[in-house]
Structures are given as structure tokens and as C-alpha cells.
mmCIF file of C-alpha atoms in Angstrom:
data_model
loop_
_atom_site.group_PDB
_atom_site.id
_atom_site.type_symbol
_atom_site.label_atom_id
_atom_site.label_comp_id
_atom_site.label_asym_id
_atom_site.label_seq_id
_atom_site.Cartn_x
_atom_site.Cartn_y
_atom_site.Cartn_z
ATOM 1 C CA UNK A 1 9.606 -1.766 9.696
ATOM 2 C CA UNK A 2 8.172 -5.144 9.134
ATOM 3 C CA UNK A 3 9.223 -5.936 5.447
ATOM 4 C CA UNK A 4 5.386 -7.711 4.608
ATOM 5 C CA UNK A 5 3.719 -4.301 5.736
ATOM 6 C CA UNK A 6 6.240 -2.306 3.742
ATOM 7 C CA UNK A 7 5.568 -3.663 0.768
ATOM 8 C CA UNK A 8 1.577 -3.519 1.294
ATOM 9 C CA UNK A 9 1.971 0.165 1.991
ATOM 10 C CA UNK A 10 4.696 0.757 -1.124
ATOM 11 C CA UNK A 11 1.809 -1.157 -3.503
ATOM 12 C CA UNK A 12 -0.758 1.044 -2.101
ATOM 13 C CA UNK A 13 0.777 4.254 -2.753
ATOM 14 C CA UNK A 14 2.052 2.671 -6.667
ATOM 15 C CA UNK A 15 -1.528 1.948 -7.078
ATOM 16 C CA UNK A 16 -2.544 5.485 -6.385
ATOM 17 C CA UNK A 17 0.107 7.180 -8.258
ATOM 18 C CA UNK A 18 -1.058 6.961 -12.042
ATOM 19 C CA UNK A 19 1.358 4.139 -13.131
ATOM 20 C CA UNK A 20 -1.349 2.834 -15.668
ATOM 21 C CA UNK A 21 0.725 3.423 -18.544
ATOM 22 C CA UNK A 22 3.396 1.123 -17.782
ATOM 23 C CA UNK A 23 3.595 -2.588 -18.742
ATOM 24 C CA UNK A 24 5.379 -3.429 -15.743
ATOM 25 C CA UNK A 25 5.752 -2.150 -12.519
ATOM 26 C CA UNK A 26 9.383 -2.238 -10.672
ATOM 27 C CA UNK A 27 9.565 -2.014 -7.046
ATOM 28 C CA UNK A 28 12.578 -2.560 -5.115
ATOM 29 C CA UNK A 29 12.106 -2.745 -1.019
ATOM 30 C CA UNK A 30 14.457 -1.637 1.474
ATOM 31 C CA UNK A 31 16.644 -4.699 1.094
ATOM 32 C CA UNK A 32 17.030 -3.950 -2.112
ATOM 33 C CA UNK A 33 15.187 -7.134 -3.640
ATOM 34 C CA UNK A 34 12.907 -6.289 -6.764
ATOM 35 C CA UNK A 35 9.252 -6.992 -6.928
ATOM 36 C CA UNK A 36 7.602 -7.169 -10.579
ATOM 37 C CA UNK A 37 4.108 -6.269 -11.121
ATOM 38 C CA UNK A 38 2.430 -7.160 -14.378
ATOM 39 C CA UNK A 39 -0.428 -4.788 -13.612
ATOM 40 C CA UNK A 40 -1.644 -2.225 -11.065
ATOM 41 C CA UNK A 41 -2.998 -3.981 -7.673
ATOM 42 C CA UNK A 42 -6.820 -4.012 -7.590
ATOM 43 C CA UNK A 43 -7.050 -4.612 -3.994
ATOM 44 C CA UNK A 44 -4.842 -3.930 -0.798
ATOM 45 C CA UNK A 45 -4.696 -4.723 2.931
ATOM 46 C CA UNK A 46 -3.182 -1.852 4.999
ATOM 47 C CA UNK A 47 -1.084 -2.397 7.751
ATOM 48 C CA UNK A 48 -0.689 1.121 9.014
ATOM 49 C CA UNK A 49 -0.183 4.745 7.940
ATOM 50 C CA UNK A 50 -3.965 5.340 6.751
ATOM 51 C CA UNK A 51 -3.603 8.816 6.778
ATOM 52 C CA UNK A 52 -0.529 8.629 4.308
ATOM 53 C CA UNK A 53 -2.148 6.111 1.769
ATOM 54 C CA UNK A 54 -5.417 8.901 1.508
ATOM 55 C CA UNK A 55 -3.187 11.570 1.344
ATOM 56 C CA UNK A 56 -1.796 10.018 -1.477
ATOM 57 C CA UNK A 57 -4.722 8.158 -3.279
ATOM 58 C CA UNK A 58 -7.544 10.222 -2.118
ATOM 59 C CA UNK A 59 -10.955 9.289 -0.756
ATOM 60 C CA UNK A 60 -11.676 6.632 -4.348
ATOM 61 C CA UNK A 61 -8.411 4.805 -2.669
ATOM 62 C CA UNK A 62 -10.642 3.169 -0.037
ATOM 63 C CA UNK A 63 -12.548 1.368 -2.508
ATOM 64 C CA UNK A 64 -9.581 -0.746 -3.182
ATOM 65 C CA UNK A 65 -8.958 -1.778 0.659
ATOM 66 C CA UNK A 66 -10.012 -5.032 1.592
ATOM 67 C CA UNK A 67 -8.207 -5.340 5.141
ATOM 68 C CA UNK A 68 -6.755 -3.325 7.525
ATOM 69 C CA UNK A 69 -5.286 -3.773 11.205
ATOM 70 C CA UNK A 70 -7.964 -2.920 13.479
ATOM 71 C CA UNK A 71 -5.672 -2.781 16.378
ATOM 72 C CA UNK A 72 -3.310 0.146 14.484
ATOM 73 C CA UNK A 73 -6.439 1.853 14.081
ATOM 74 C CA UNK A 74 -8.161 1.833 17.358
ATOM 75 C CA UNK A 75 -4.688 2.576 19.016
ATOM 76 C CA UNK A 76 -3.406 5.002 16.893
ATOM 77 C CA UNK A 77 -6.313 7.344 16.021
ATOM 78 C CA UNK A 78 -9.372 6.637 18.646
ATOM 79 C CA UNK A 79 -11.151 9.521 17.683
ATOM 80 C CA UNK A 80 -11.635 7.589 14.493
#
């Protein structure tokens, strides 16, 4: 999986999982690198796995999406 896309996916999941009580958010990527966020992301970009994002975040999660891959959307879910 592309590293940047993986990070966006993880950040989008973290945004929807109720971590607002934490002062810092620590995320470790698949290569073992740590990313520290000072607050929850306010906007996100989705590369793919839209259905997983919606399942975790619910309908309101779409309010924070500012971009997505149209090619992936049309190729993977043409009925949408």
C-alpha cells in the first residue's frame, strides 16, 4: 500500500474514533515510524477504502473530507 495513502487512511480512522481526550495522538506507520498529532485532524483526503471510512466514522465523517480519488471511486464503485 502506498505510504501516503496509508497515512491518510489511518488519520481518517483516528479522527473518527473518539480520541478527543488525548493531548497528543501517536500513530505508528507500517515502517515503524511515529507520527505525532497535536490535535485531531480537521480535514482529510481519502485515497480509497471509502466504505471502511464511512463504517468507522458514520455519515458525519464526510463533512471533513476535502478531497478523494475520483478514479478509485469510479473504478471500484461504478454504481456510486
